[in-house]
CSV table of C-alpha atoms in Angstrom, one decimal:
chain,number,residue,atom,x,y,z
A,1,MET,CA,57.7,55.3,132.0
A,2,VAL,CA,59.9,58.6,133.6
A,3,LEU,CA,63.3,57.8,135.9
A,4,VAL,CA,65.1,60.4,138.0
A,5,ASN,CA,68.3,59.7,138.5
A,6,ALA,CA,71.0,62.3,139.9
A,7,GLY,CA,68.6,64.9,139.6
A,8,VAL,CA,68.4,63.9,135.7
A,9,HIS,CA,65.0,63.2,134.2
A,10,ILE,CA,65.7,60.6,130.7
A,11,ARG,CA,63.1,59.1,129.2
A,12,SER,CA,63.1,56.3,128.3
A,13,LEU,CA,60.4,53.6,126.2
A,14,ASN,CA,62.3,50.4,127.3
A,15,THR,CA,65.3,49.3,129.9
A,16,ASN,CA,66.8,49.0,126.8
A,17,GLY,CA,66.8,52.3,126.6
A,18,PHE,CA,67.7,53.6,130.6
A,19,LEU,CA,71.5,51.2,130.3
A,20,SER,CA,72.0,53.1,126.5
A,21,CYS,CA,71.5,56.5,128.0
A,22,ARG,CA,73.1,55.5,131.6
A,23,ARG,CA,76.7,54.1,130.0
A,24,HIS,CA,76.9,57.6,127.6
A,25,GLU,CA,76.3,59.4,131.2
A,26,LEU,CA,79.1,56.8,132.5
A,27,GLN,CA,81.4,56.8,129.3
A,28,ASN,CA,80.9,61.0,130.1
A,29,ASP,CA,81.8,61.2,133.4
A,30,GLN,CA,84.7,59.3,132.4
A,31,GLN,CA,86.0,62.1,130.3
A,32,LEU,CA,85.2,64.3,132.3
A,33,ASP,CA,87.2,63.0,135.3
A,34,ALA,CA,90.3,62.1,132.3
A,35,LEU,CA,89.9,65.8,131.1
A,36,HIS,CA,90.1,66.9,135.3
A,37,SER,CA,93.9,65.5,136.3
A,38,LYS,CA,95.3,66.3,132.2
A,39,ILE,CA,94.3,70.6,133.5
A,40,ARG,CA,95.6,69.4,136.9
A,41,THR,CA,99.0,68.1,135.5
A,42,LEU,CA,99.0,71.5,133.4
A,43,ARG,CA,98.4,73.9,136.0
A,44,GLY,CA,101.0,71.9,138.3
A,45,MET,CA,104.8,73.3,139.2
A,46,ARG,CA,106.8,70.6,137.0
A,47,VAL,CA,105.4,71.8,133.2
A,48,THR,CA,105.8,75.2,134.1
A,49,THR,CA,108.7,74.7,135.6
A,50,ASP,CA,110.1,72.2,132.3
A,51,ILE,CA,108.9,75.0,130.1
A,52,TYR,CA,111.6,77.5,131.6
A,53,ASP,CA,113.9,75.3,132.1
A,54,ASP,CA,113.4,74.4,128.5
A,55,VAL,CA,113.4,78.8,127.7
A,56,GLU,CA,116.3,79.8,129.7
A,57,ARG,CA,118.6,76.6,128.0
A,58,GLN,CA,117.8,77.9,124.2
A,59,ASN,CA,118.7,81.7,125.8
A,60,SER,CA,122.4,80.4,126.5
A,61,THR,CA,123.1,79.4,123.3
A,62,ILE,CA,121.5,82.9,121.7
A,63,PRO,CA,125.0,85.1,121.6
A,64,THR,CA,124.6,87.9,123.7
A,65,GLY,CA,124.9,91.5,121.6
A,66,ASN,CA,122.6,93.6,118.9
A,67,THR,CA,123.2,90.3,115.8
A,68,PHE,CA,121.9,94.3,113.4
A,69,THR,CA,125.1,95.7,114.3
A,70,THR,CA,127.0,93.1,114.5
A,71,PHE,CA,125.6,92.3,111.2
A,72,ALA,CA,125.7,95.5,109.4
A,73,GLY,CA,129.4,95.4,110.7
A,74,SER,CA,130.9,92.8,109.5
A,75,LEU,CA,129.1,93.7,106.3
A,76,ALA,CA,130.7,97.3,105.6
A,77,GLN,CA,134.3,94.8,105.9
A,78,SER,CA,133.7,93.7,103.5
A,79,SER,CA,132.5,96.4,100.6
A,80,ARG,CA,136.2,97.8,102.0
A,81,ARG,CA,138.0,94.1,101.7
A,82,ALA,CA,136.2,94.0,98.1
A,83,ALA,CA,136.7,97.6,97.1
A,84,HIS,CA,140.9,97.0,98.2
A,85,ALA,CA,140.3,93.9,95.9
A,86,PHE,CA,139.1,95.2,93.0
A,87,GLY,CA,141.3,98.8,93.9
A,88,SER,CA,138.3,100.7,93.8
A,89,THR,CA,140.2,104.2,95.2
A,90,GLY,CA,139.9,106.2,92.0
A,91,SER,CA,137.0,106.4,89.6
A,92,LEU,CA,139.7,105.5,86.4
A,93,LYS,CA,139.6,101.9,88.1
A,94,GLN,CA,136.3,102.1,88.1
A,95,TYR,CA,135.7,102.9,85.0
A,96,ARG,CA,138.2,100.2,83.8
A,97,LEU,CA,136.3,97.7,85.8
A,98,LEU,CA,132.8,99.0,84.5
A,99,VAL,CA,134.2,98.8,80.5
A,100,LEU,CA,135.6,95.4,81.2
A,101,ILE,CA,132.9,93.4,82.1
A,102,VAL,CA,130.6,95.1,79.1
A,103,GLY,CA,133.2,93.7,77.4
A,104,ALA,CA,133.0,90.4,78.4
A,105,VAL,CA,129.0,90.5,78.2
A,106,VAL,CA,129.4,91.9,75.2
A,107,GLY,CA,131.9,89.5,73.5
A,108,LEU,CA,130.0,86.5,75.4
A,109,TRP,CA,126.6,87.9,73.0
A,110,ILE,CA,128.4,87.7,70.1
A,111,LEU,CA,130.3,83.9,70.3
A,112,TRP,CA,127.0,82.9,71.5
A,113,TYR,CA,126.0,84.0,68.6
A,114,PHE,CA,128.0,83.0,65.7
A,115,ILE,CA,128.1,79.6,67.3
A,116,GLY,CA,124.3,79.1,67.0
A,117,TRP,CA,124.7,81.1,63.4
A,118,VAL,CA,126.9,78.2,62.5
A,119,TRP,CA,125.7,75.4,64.0
A,120,LEU,CA,122.4,76.0,62.3
A,121,SER,CA,124.3,76.7,58.5
A,122,SER,CA,125.8,73.0,59.5
A,123,GLY,CA,122.7,71.3,60.1
A,124,ALA,CA,120.9,72.9,57.1
A,125,ASN,CA,123.5,70.7,54.9
A,126,VAL,CA,123.9,68.2,56.5
């Protein structure tokens, strides 16, 4: 038995099969209509206007000017302040600072080694 419904051929052996196909066709039509309404909403001016307004609001909070130039200036100023604070205007003061740092590291290493040696030797006697 062959049925024709709106130009679509539906083959069915019984009426239950036809009703099942028709029900699926109606569900597809409903989902297609829902999709069309969503597309109309997205194409509407309201959504694009809302997006545009949101972008403009966010752009107004971003400071104008070149951020990289501002960062480079503050970094240069910080390095000048650090150089002045450490007194690195002459090469002799830089040399003293370097010797002090290396001496501190070596001293801490020797202290750590000595404490470890004393601790291990006292633990072995107990």
